[in-house]
Short mmCIF file of C-alpha atoms in Angstrom, two decimals:
data_model
loop_
_atom_site.label_atom_id
_atom_site.label_comp_id
_atom_site.label_asym_id
_atom_site.label_seq_id
_atom_site.Cartn_x
_atom_site.Cartn_y
_atom_site.Cartn_z
CA MET A 1 -0.02 -0.07 0.12
CA SER A 2 1.35 3.59 -0.84
CA SER A 3 2.10 5.90 1.47
CA VAL A 4 -0.97 8.99 2.08
CA VAL A 5 0.25 12.47 1.70
CA VAL A 6 -2.47 14.92 3.70
CA LEU A 7 -2.15 18.37 2.56
CA ASP A 8 -4.25 20.95 3.88
CA ASN A 9 -3.64 23.85 1.52
CA GLY A 10 -5.17 26.81 2.89
CA GLY A 11 -4.73 30.50 2.04
CA GLY A 12 -2.48 31.61 4.70
CA LEU A 13 -0.49 28.34 5.58
CA ILE A 14 0.15 24.97 4.32
CA LYS A 15 -0.26 22.22 6.77
CA ALA A 16 1.25 18.89 5.28
CA GLY A 17 2.55 15.23 6.79
CA TYR A 18 1.60 11.82 6.61
CA GLY A 19 -1.93 9.67 6.76
CA GLY A 20 -2.54 8.23 10.37
CA GLU A 21 -0.17 10.36 12.31
CA ARG A 22 -1.59 12.74 15.12
CA ASP A 23 0.38 16.35 14.23
CA PRO A 24 1.69 17.29 10.36
CA SER A 25 5.17 16.98 9.50
CA THR A 26 5.61 20.51 8.29
CA ILE A 27 3.51 23.95 8.71
CA ILE A 28 4.80 26.81 6.30
CA PRO A 29 2.84 29.46 5.00
CA ASN A 30 1.37 29.12 1.47
CA CYS A 31 3.62 32.12 -0.26
CA LEU A 32 6.84 33.24 -1.11
CA TYR A 33 8.46 36.05 0.34
CA ARG A 34 11.31 38.97 -0.91
CA PRO A 35 12.80 40.52 2.21
CA LEU A 36 14.34 43.52 1.74
CA SER A 37 18.11 41.94 1.92
CA SER A 38 16.95 39.67 -0.95
CA LYS A 39 16.63 40.41 -4.98
CA LYS A 40 14.31 36.99 -5.56
CA PHE A 41 11.85 35.52 -3.95
CA LEU A 42 12.21 32.75 -1.44
CA HIS A 43 10.65 29.89 0.01
CA PRO A 44 9.81 30.00 3.48
CA THR A 45 10.78 27.28 6.08
CA PRO A 46 9.16 26.34 9.33
CA THR A 47 11.92 28.19 11.23
CA THR A 48 12.59 31.04 9.38
CA GLU A 49 14.65 33.69 11.33
CA GLU A 50 15.05 36.51 8.42
CA ASP A 51 13.89 39.82 8.93
CA LEU A 52 11.18 40.04 6.78
CA THR A 53 10.41 43.44 7.69
CA SER A 54 8.50 45.15 4.79
CA ALA A 55 9.19 41.78 2.83
CA ALA A 56 7.08 41.69 -0.40
CA VAL A 57 4.26 38.47 -0.78
CA ARG A 58 3.13 36.57 -3.46
CA ARG A 59 0.44 34.11 -2.74
CA PRO A 60 -1.41 31.58 -5.46
CA ILE A 61 -4.57 31.70 -3.31
CA ASP A 62 -7.03 34.71 -3.14
CA ARG A 63 -10.36 35.12 -1.30
CA GLY A 64 -9.83 31.18 -0.62
CA TYR A 65 -9.32 30.07 -4.42
CA LEU A 66 -6.53 29.05 -6.59
CA ILE A 67 -5.62 31.77 -8.93
CA ASN A 68 -2.02 31.22 -9.68
CA PRO A 69 -1.30 27.73 -10.33
CA ASP A 70 2.09 27.94 -11.14
CA LEU A 71 3.06 29.46 -7.96
CA GLN A 72 1.15 26.95 -6.22
CA ARG A 73 3.11 24.09 -8.16
CA ASP A 74 6.50 26.02 -7.45
CA ILE A 75 5.67 25.77 -3.15
CA TRP A 76 4.37 22.52 -3.70
CA ASN A 77 7.46 21.45 -5.45
CA HIS A 78 9.66 22.81 -2.59
CA LEU A 79 7.10 21.19 0.02
CA PHE A 80 7.40 17.88 -1.34
CA SER A 81 11.27 17.85 -2.36
CA ASN A 82 13.01 19.27 0.26
CA LEU A 83 10.50 19.23 3.33
CA LEU A 84 8.87 15.92 2.83
CA HIS A 85 10.89 13.92 0.98
CA ILE A 86 8.59 11.86 -1.04
CA ASN A 87 8.60 10.64 -4.50
CA PRO A 88 4.62 11.10 -5.70
CA SER A 89 4.35 8.51 -7.79
CA ASN A 90 4.33 6.24 -5.35
CA SER A 91 2.07 8.31 -3.11
CA SER A 92 -1.72 8.69 -2.97
CA LEU A 93 -2.88 12.80 -1.92
CA LEU A 94 -5.60 13.52 0.20
CA LEU A 95 -6.09 17.53 -0.49
CA THR A 96 -8.52 19.78 0.77
CA GLU A 97 -10.12 22.18 -1.34
CA PRO A 98 -12.83 25.19 -0.38
CA LEU A 99 -16.60 24.72 -0.91
CA PHE A 100 -18.17 26.08 -4.26
CA SER A 101 -14.88 25.99 -6.03
CA LEU A 102 -14.89 26.91 -9.54
CA PRO A 103 -14.65 23.62 -12.30
CA SER A 104 -11.89 25.66 -13.68
CA ILE A 105 -10.09 25.50 -10.56
CA GLU A 106 -10.82 22.11 -10.27
CA ARG A 107 -9.34 21.29 -13.55
CA ALA A 108 -6.12 23.33 -12.32
CA THR A 109 -5.82 21.39 -8.87
CA ASP A 110 -6.32 18.03 -11.11
CA GLU A 111 -3.62 19.15 -13.55
CA LEU A 112 -0.97 19.70 -10.71
CA VAL A 113 -1.92 16.89 -9.07
CA PHE A 114 -1.66 14.28 -11.89
CA GLU A 115 0.18 15.68 -14.58
CA ASP A 116 2.73 17.81 -12.91
CA PHE A 117 3.56 15.70 -9.51
CA GLY A 118 2.18 12.48 -10.84
CA PHE A 119 0.77 11.30 -7.70
CA ASN A 120 -0.71 7.54 -7.85
CA SER A 121 -4.04 8.44 -6.63
CA LEU A 122 -6.21 11.68 -5.54
CA PHE A 123 -8.89 12.24 -2.81
CA ILE A 124 -10.44 15.80 -2.16
CA SER A 125 -12.45 16.79 0.45
CA ASP A 126 -13.98 19.84 1.96
CA PRO A 127 -12.56 21.24 5.37
CA PRO A 128 -16.04 21.25 7.27
CA LYS A 129 -16.36 17.62 6.84
CA LEU A 130 -13.11 16.44 7.88
CA VAL A 131 -13.51 18.66 11.36
CA HIS A 132 -16.91 17.07 11.77
CA LEU A 133 -14.98 13.58 11.45
CA TYR A 134 -12.49 14.63 13.91
CA GLU A 135 -14.71 15.55 16.78
CA ALA A 136 -16.78 12.74 16.21
CA SER A 137 -13.73 10.32 16.74
CA ARG A 138 -12.94 12.01 19.57
CA ARG A 139 -15.57 12.01 21.39
CA PRO A 140 -17.58 8.73 20.59
CA TYR A 141 -20.24 8.82 23.10
CA GLY A 142 -20.90 12.99 22.49
CA LEU A 143 -23.69 14.06 20.45
CA VAL A 144 -21.77 14.67 17.62
CA SER A 145 -21.06 11.27 17.07
CA LYS A 146 -24.39 9.76 18.28
CA ALA A 147 -26.34 12.14 15.70
CA GLN A 148 -24.17 12.21 13.19
CA CYS A 149 -24.87 15.89 12.78
CA SER A 150 -22.96 19.11 13.70
CA LEU A 151 -22.41 22.73 12.86
CA VAL A 152 -18.91 23.82 11.81
CA VAL A 153 -17.90 27.60 12.01
CA ASP A 154 -14.54 27.70 9.86
CA CYS A 155 -13.07 31.30 10.36
CA GLY A 156 -9.85 30.83 7.99
CA PHE A 157 -7.76 33.21 6.66
CA SER A 158 -9.69 34.29 3.29
CA PHE A 159 -13.50 33.89 4.61
CA THR A 160 -15.80 32.25 7.41
CA HIS A 161 -18.36 29.36 6.83
CA ALA A 162 -20.90 27.82 8.42
CA ALA A 163 -21.35 24.57 7.18
CA PRO A 164 -23.92 22.30 8.44
CA VAL A 165 -23.03 18.55 8.33
CA PHE A 166 -24.76 15.74 8.80
CA GLN A 167 -23.84 11.88 8.45
CA ASN A 168 -19.98 13.21 7.31
CA PHE A 169 -21.93 15.09 3.97
CA THR A 170 -21.71 18.80 4.42
CA LEU A 171 -25.08 19.98 3.19
CA ASN A 172 -24.20 22.84 0.53
CA TYR A 173 -27.64 24.10 0.28
CA GLY A 174 -27.43 25.19 3.99
CA VAL A 175 -23.48 26.55 3.92
CA LYS A 176 -23.28 30.51 4.71
CA ARG A 177 -20.23 32.50 3.90
CA ILE A 178 -18.65 35.91 5.07
CA ASP A 179 -16.20 37.46 2.96
CA LEU A 180 -13.91 37.99 5.92
CA GLY A 181 -11.04 36.35 7.49
CA GLY A 182 -8.05 36.42 8.96
CA LYS A 183 -6.38 38.40 6.23
CA ALA A 184 -9.01 41.19 6.14
CA LEU A 185 -8.56 41.77 9.83
CA THR A 186 -4.47 41.93 9.28
CA ASN A 187 -5.51 44.54 6.72
CA PHE A 188 -7.67 46.64 8.92
CA LEU A 189 -4.94 46.48 11.84
CA LYS A 190 -2.57 47.91 9.71
CA GLU A 191 -4.79 50.59 8.75
CA LEU A 192 -5.59 51.95 12.13
CA VAL A 193 -2.04 51.40 13.22
CA SER A 194 -1.09 53.57 10.29
CA TYR A 195 -3.49 55.91 10.85
CA ARG A 196 -2.52 56.61 14.75
CA SER A 197 0.41 55.71 15.02
CA VAL A 198 3.48 54.41 12.28
CA SER A 199 2.84 53.23 8.94
CA VAL A 200 2.96 49.52 8.84
CA MET A 201 0.72 49.16 5.30
CA ASP A 202 3.94 46.77 4.21
CA GLU A 203 4.21 44.94 7.56
CA SER A 204 1.99 41.87 6.74
CA PHE A 205 3.86 39.49 8.93
CA ILE A 206 4.87 41.38 11.39
CA MET A 207 1.15 43.17 12.06
CA ASP A 208 -0.33 39.23 11.86
CA ASP A 209 2.01 38.69 14.99
CA VAL A 210 0.67 41.59 16.39
CA LYS A 211 -3.13 40.34 15.90
CA GLU A 212 -2.54 37.14 17.61
CA LYS A 213 -0.26 38.15 20.64
CA LEU A 214 -2.47 41.34 21.43
CA CYS A 215 -6.09 41.33 19.80
CA PHE A 216 -8.89 39.59 22.16
CA VAL A 217 -12.74 40.12 21.89
CA SER A 218 -14.96 42.42 23.75
CA LEU A 219 -17.40 40.87 25.46
CA ASP A 220 -18.91 44.62 26.09
CA VAL A 221 -18.18 46.93 23.27
CA ALA A 222 -19.47 49.91 24.75
CA ARG A 223 -18.01 49.63 28.11
CA ASP A 224 -14.72 48.56 26.49
CA LEU A 225 -14.88 51.85 24.37
CA LYS A 226 -15.58 53.82 27.91
CA ILE A 227 -12.07 52.74 29.07
CA ALA A 228 -9.88 53.26 26.17
CA ARG A 229 -11.28 56.56 24.98
CA TRP A 230 -8.63 59.08 24.50
CA VAL A 231 -8.02 62.53 22.76
CA PHE A 232 -5.32 63.27 20.36
CA VAL A 233 -3.73 66.61 19.84
CA CYS A 234 -1.48 67.57 17.28
CA VAL A 235 -1.24 71.25 17.04
CA SER A 236 1.76 71.47 14.38
CA GLY A 237 -0.21 69.83 12.48
CA CYS A 238 -3.60 71.50 13.50
CA CYS A 239 -5.33 68.68 13.84
CA LEU A 240 -7.51 66.78 16.19
CA ALA A 241 -8.79 63.41 16.24
CA TYR A 242 -11.26 61.32 18.27
CA ASN A 243 -12.31 57.98 18.68
CA VAL A 244 -16.08 58.51 17.35
CA MET A 245 -15.43 55.26 14.67
CA ILE A 246 -17.36 52.93 16.95
CA MET A 247 -18.77 55.27 19.84
CA GLU A 248 -21.49 56.84 18.08
CA ARG A 249 -23.29 53.35 17.02
CA HIS A 250 -23.31 52.39 20.52
CA GLU A 251 -23.53 55.76 22.37
CA LYS A 252 -25.79 58.44 20.98
CA ASP A 253 -24.86 60.72 24.22
CA ASP A 254 -21.17 61.24 22.55
CA PHE A 255 -22.46 62.65 19.40
CA ARG A 256 -22.19 66.67 20.46
CA VAL A 257 -18.55 65.66 21.42
CA SER A 258 -17.93 64.41 17.69
CA TYR A 259 -19.92 67.30 16.30
CA TRP A 260 -17.50 70.13 18.25
CA LEU A 261 -14.36 67.84 17.48
CA ARG A 262 -15.28 67.60 13.93
CA MET A 263 -15.71 70.95 13.60
CA LEU A 264 -12.53 72.06 15.25
CA ALA A 265 -11.01 70.01 12.80
CA LYS A 266 -12.65 71.35 10.06
CA SER A 267 -12.35 75.22 10.79
CA GLY A 268 -8.29 74.25 11.68
CA SER A 269 -8.57 75.74 14.98
CA CYS A 270 -7.08 72.58 16.84
CA TYR A 271 -5.30 74.72 19.67
CA LEU A 272 -5.27 74.29 23.07
CA ASP A 273 -7.51 77.05 23.80
CA SER A 274 -10.18 75.48 21.92
CA LEU A 275 -9.39 72.39 23.94
CA GLU A 276 -9.51 74.88 27.02
CA PHE A 277 -13.65 75.78 25.50
CA LEU A 278 -14.24 71.96 25.71
CA PHE A 279 -12.98 71.09 28.78
CA GLN A 280 -14.97 74.07 30.50
CA GLN A 281 -17.77 72.35 29.57
CA ASN A 282 -17.70 69.96 32.49
CA ASP A 283 -20.00 67.42 30.80
CA ASP A 284 -19.19 64.22 31.78
CA SER A 285 -20.52 62.81 28.56
CA LEU A 286 -17.56 64.22 27.11
CA GLY A 287 -15.45 61.35 28.46
CA PHE A 288 -12.29 62.95 28.98
CA ARG A 289 -11.29 60.88 32.38
CA ARG A 290 -8.91 58.03 31.37
CA ARG A 291 -5.38 58.71 32.14
CA GLY A 292 -2.99 57.28 30.04
CA ASN A 293 -0.83 55.07 32.14
CA ASP A 294 -4.25 53.71 34.18
CA ASN A 295 -5.77 52.50 30.61
CA PHE A 296 -6.62 49.14 31.06
CA PHE A 297 -5.85 48.00 27.07
CA ARG A 298 -2.70 50.00 26.42
CA CYS A 299 0.11 47.90 25.42
CA THR A 300 3.28 48.36 23.87
CA TYR A 301 4.48 46.09 20.33
CA VAL A 302 8.55 46.83 19.82
CA LEU A 303 8.77 46.39 16.15
CA PRO A 304 12.17 44.63 14.30
CA ASP A 305 15.81 46.55 14.03
CA GLY A 306 17.49 44.24 11.96
CA VAL A 307 20.29 44.19 14.49
CA THR A 308 19.51 43.19 18.02
CA HIS A 309 16.07 41.41 16.93
CA THR A 310 14.55 40.45 13.84
CA LYS A 311 10.92 40.03 15.25
CA GLY A 312 8.89 42.04 16.90
CA PHE A 313 7.53 41.33 20.70
CA VAL A 314 5.19 42.62 22.77
CA LYS A 315 7.26 44.81 25.61
CA ASP A 316 5.40 43.91 28.63
CA PRO A 317 3.25 40.46 28.61
CA ASP A 318 2.01 41.22 31.99
CA GLU A 319 0.47 44.75 30.46
CA ALA A 320 -0.90 43.02 27.48
CA LYS A 321 -3.02 40.78 29.72
CA LYS A 322 -4.36 43.66 32.05
CA TYR A 323 -7.55 43.61 30.16
CA LEU A 324 -8.83 40.49 31.82
CA THR A 325 -8.93 42.23 35.33
CA VAL A 326 -11.62 44.66 33.77
CA ASP A 327 -14.90 44.47 35.62
CA ASP A 328 -18.04 46.42 35.18
CA GLY A 329 -17.44 49.04 37.39
CA ALA A 330 -13.15 49.11 37.97
CA TYR A 331 -12.58 51.91 35.48
CA LEU A 332 -15.20 54.28 36.98
CA GLU A 333 -13.83 53.47 41.02
CA THR A 334 -10.41 54.53 39.95
CA ARG A 335 -11.58 57.88 38.90
CA LYS A 336 -13.94 59.52 41.36
CA ASP A 337 -11.17 61.49 42.66
CA MET A 338 -10.53 63.46 40.08
CA ASP A 339 -11.60 67.09 39.76
CA ARG A 340 -10.10 67.72 36.46
CA THR A 341 -9.80 66.27 32.83
CA GLU A 342 -6.73 65.42 31.59
CA ILE A 343 -4.99 64.46 27.84
CA MET A 344 -2.14 61.82 28.86
CA ASP A 345 -3.72 58.48 26.98
CA ARG A 346 -2.57 59.27 23.22
CA LYS A 347 0.95 61.45 22.75
CA LYS A 348 2.87 62.24 20.13
CA VAL A 349 4.59 59.02 18.77
CA ASP A 350 8.28 58.87 19.48
CA LEU A 351 9.75 57.48 15.71
CA THR A 352 12.88 57.13 17.67
CA LYS A 353 11.84 54.34 19.90
CA ASN A 354 10.83 52.08 16.92
CA GLU A 355 7.47 50.78 19.07
CA PHE A 356 3.81 51.79 19.01
CA ASP A 357 0.90 51.84 21.28
CA LEU A 358 -2.04 49.77 21.11
CA THR A 359 -5.44 50.65 23.18
CA ASN A 360 -8.79 50.04 21.23
CA GLU A 361 -7.60 48.70 18.22
CA ARG A 362 -6.98 45.31 20.06
CA PHE A 363 -11.08 44.71 20.19
CA LEU A 364 -12.07 46.65 17.40
CA VAL A 365 -10.09 44.30 14.83
CA PRO A 366 -11.83 41.02 16.07
CA GLU A 367 -14.93 42.68 16.49
CA MET A 368 -15.03 43.18 12.46
CA ILE A 369 -16.10 39.14 12.48
CA PHE A 370 -19.43 40.32 14.40
CA HIS A 371 -20.30 43.31 12.50
CA PRO A 372 -18.69 43.54 9.39
CA ALA A 373 -20.76 46.55 8.21
CA ASP A 374 -18.13 48.76 10.69
CA LEU A 375 -15.64 47.91 7.13
CA GLY A 376 -18.07 48.60 5.08
CA MET A 377 -19.23 45.20 4.20
CA ASN A 378 -22.90 44.70 3.44
CA GLN A 379 -23.28 41.29 4.89
CA ALA A 380 -24.32 39.94 8.37
CA GLY A 381 -22.68 39.27 11.31
CA LEU A 382 -21.19 35.61 12.09
CA ALA A 383 -24.06 34.97 14.68
CA GLU A 384 -26.66 35.80 12.20
CA CYS A 385 -24.91 33.79 9.69
CA ILE A 386 -25.33 30.75 11.95
CA VAL A 387 -28.69 31.20 12.38
CA ARG A 388 -29.57 31.35 8.45
CA ALA A 389 -27.39 28.48 8.34
CA VAL A 390 -29.39 26.53 10.60
CA ASN A 391 -32.83 27.98 9.13
CA SER A 392 -31.80 26.75 5.76
CA CYS A 393 -31.84 22.98 7.10
CA HIS A 394 -34.81 20.08 7.94
CA PRO A 395 -36.58 21.53 11.18
CA LEU A 396 -35.60 18.60 13.22
CA LEU A 397 -31.79 19.29 12.53
CA HIS A 398 -32.38 22.41 14.26
CA PRO A 399 -32.06 21.59 18.15
CA LEU A 400 -28.67 19.20 17.08
CA LEU A 401 -27.20 21.87 15.02
CA TYR A 402 -27.69 24.37 17.69
CA GLN A 403 -26.35 22.08 20.25
CA SER A 404 -23.28 20.74 18.01
CA ILE A 405 -21.60 24.08 16.84
CA ILE A 406 -17.99 23.65 16.30
CA LEU A 407 -15.16 26.51 16.32
CA THR A 408 -12.24 25.74 13.77
CA GLY A 409 -9.56 28.33 12.09
CA GLY A 410 -7.21 30.21 13.38
CA SER A 411 -9.56 33.81 14.00
CA THR A 412 -11.27 31.81 16.41
CA LEU A 413 -8.34 31.57 18.33
CA PHE A 414 -8.97 35.08 19.65
CA PRO A 415 -9.73 35.14 23.59
CA ARG A 416 -13.18 35.30 24.65
CA PHE A 417 -14.25 34.09 21.03
CA ALA A 418 -16.78 31.49 22.02
CA GLU A 419 -18.14 33.39 24.81
CA ARG A 420 -19.17 36.66 22.66
CA LEU A 421 -20.51 34.52 19.75
CA GLU A 422 -23.06 32.61 22.36
CA MET A 423 -23.81 35.88 23.87
CA GLU A 424 -24.68 37.38 20.47
CA LEU A 425 -26.34 33.82 19.21
CA ARG A 426 -28.41 33.25 22.00
CA PRO A 427 -31.17 36.14 21.47
CA LEU A 428 -31.46 34.94 18.13
CA VAL A 429 -32.09 31.25 19.09
CA PRO A 430 -35.78 29.91 20.30
CA ASP A 431 -35.53 29.95 23.98
CA ASP A 432 -36.54 26.14 23.92
CA TYR A 433 -33.04 25.42 22.16
CA GLN A 434 -29.81 24.75 23.59
CA VAL A 435 -26.57 26.65 22.37
CA LYS A 436 -23.77 24.65 22.56
CA ILE A 437 -20.29 25.91 21.06
CA THR A 438 -17.17 24.00 20.93
CA THR A 439 -13.94 25.05 19.86
CA GLN A 440 -11.53 22.60 18.70
CA GLU A 441 -8.42 21.88 21.05
CA ASP A 442 -6.44 23.26 18.07
CA PRO A 443 -8.25 24.97 15.58
CA ILE A 444 -5.30 25.51 12.99
CA LEU A 445 -4.14 21.74 12.81
CA GLY A 446 -8.66 20.57 13.23
CA VAL A 447 -8.75 19.97 9.33
CA TRP A 448 -5.63 18.09 8.97
CA ARG A 449 -6.35 15.87 11.87
CA GLY A 450 -9.22 14.89 10.25
CA GLY A 451 -7.82 14.30 6.63
CA SER A 452 -5.18 11.96 8.59
CA LEU A 453 -7.83 10.03 10.18
CA LEU A 454 -9.83 9.69 7.00
CA ALA A 455 -6.26 8.44 5.41
CA SER A 456 -5.60 5.79 7.67
CA SER A 457 -8.97 3.96 7.22
CA PRO A 458 -9.08 0.72 4.97
CA ASP A 459 -11.72 2.46 2.83
CA PHE A 460 -9.56 5.00 1.97
CA GLU A 461 -7.89 3.74 -1.18
CA ALA A 462 -11.28 2.86 -2.66
CA MET A 463 -12.45 6.27 -2.54
CA CYS A 464 -9.67 7.65 -4.84
CA VAL A 465 -9.43 8.54 -7.83
CA THR A 466 -6.03 7.24 -9.90
CA LYS A 467 -3.85 8.78 -11.94
CA ALA A 468 -5.40 5.57 -14.98
CA GLU A 469 -8.63 6.95 -14.18
CA TYR A 470 -8.12 10.82 -14.47
CA GLU A 471 -6.32 10.04 -17.98
CA GLU A 472 -9.36 7.95 -18.88
CA LEU A 473 -12.18 9.71 -17.94
CA GLY A 474 -10.71 13.42 -17.31
CA SER A 475 -11.43 15.64 -14.31
CA ALA A 476 -15.03 16.41 -14.49
CA ARG A 477 -15.90 12.58 -14.64
CA CYS A 478 -13.42 12.19 -11.32
CA ARG A 479 -15.06 14.92 -9.77
CA ARG A 480 -17.99 12.83 -9.28
CA ARG A 481 -16.81 10.62 -6.91
CA PHE A 482 -15.89 13.46 -4.44
CA PHE A 483 -19.74 14.05 -4.43
CA HIS A 484 -19.95 17.12 -1.62
#
């Protein structure tokens, strides 16, 4: 029997290994990059230690779908030859493919597998099916295994899917998609930091690290915005900015403040005497209460300098976890003794320190998953997407689906993600239905582990399409076997 290579070909990461093993042999970014010190694009390795500051990136997958087969061939060739050290002609391949892939993309994938690399056989699967299979095998006496029914919420690099799975088949008519994933969140974080601190629009790898280490999901956005409220004044540039981007949606009382500050910015009279006018109003709704050094959400990220360190890092890890101590009244109790307002939170950025501060950006970025309209996207949030997916299925499946929601994908790793989703979902679900959300033990590897489990089954070889069948029948006929 030939060896089976399991390849989870994601838009952000490639997870590759052998069927039957628990963890993949290698995990690499699905891209080529060109650092400033190089004149050509390089292949990423699992232990890349190069300085990736302002590195150019080329990706074969955009918005979840393969758009550059030649680039994908180059990456796979490096993976199979230099990292896995396999002979494709003696191996079978289990490959993951996103839902609703176009026929032209399917043909390009089959050509890569059979004609360019010459694999012995191929099996294609969608990620929700593999996640369901793995969770059912982990809990043989749980609801997912007994009912053979689950709702897989996959928040990946390119998009977010809510996919009902019944008896190991994904119900395509019930799948709902949000065109927002980890890449869009990183881009939004780059825009926020570039506007408020330093320009990081070219720092994809660094801002990915910032997002993964510092962002979290807020359980009460209006409260946390009060805590992180700030005013920033730049006299030399005659500009004044205020964090009204989300505040107006949650607090109508702050409309007057927004109006004043916009009028000041429009007239160019953003001097200290104009600010004194605001302070003399003595209005608590202005919210100028928070000292910068008391901000529960403030933390500092140090950028790489290319000499002493080539990776960015959090300056004070304990400070980054301070948000866990926030409760409903903590931020007000510390301000009772204040008799005057102060502007201390946002200072002029010191570019010589090679660092920047984050406050409300930490929870505003993951907030986009629950409210995509804040990014200008005319799409429903994640909770409403789940309800629509469940309502598309048979009514008898509704209680089972709500009790067996499985979270997978790297974007579900934000702290408090499951708690916030349950808070958003509970008011939308009938009272007589229970809501149970399960996060995989490793959401990034969940799909690959399901594929490894399937590849080790005795019936796997019979499920595959061989190279001889592909050459005789063609891609379209062979694809009918992968009914999903």
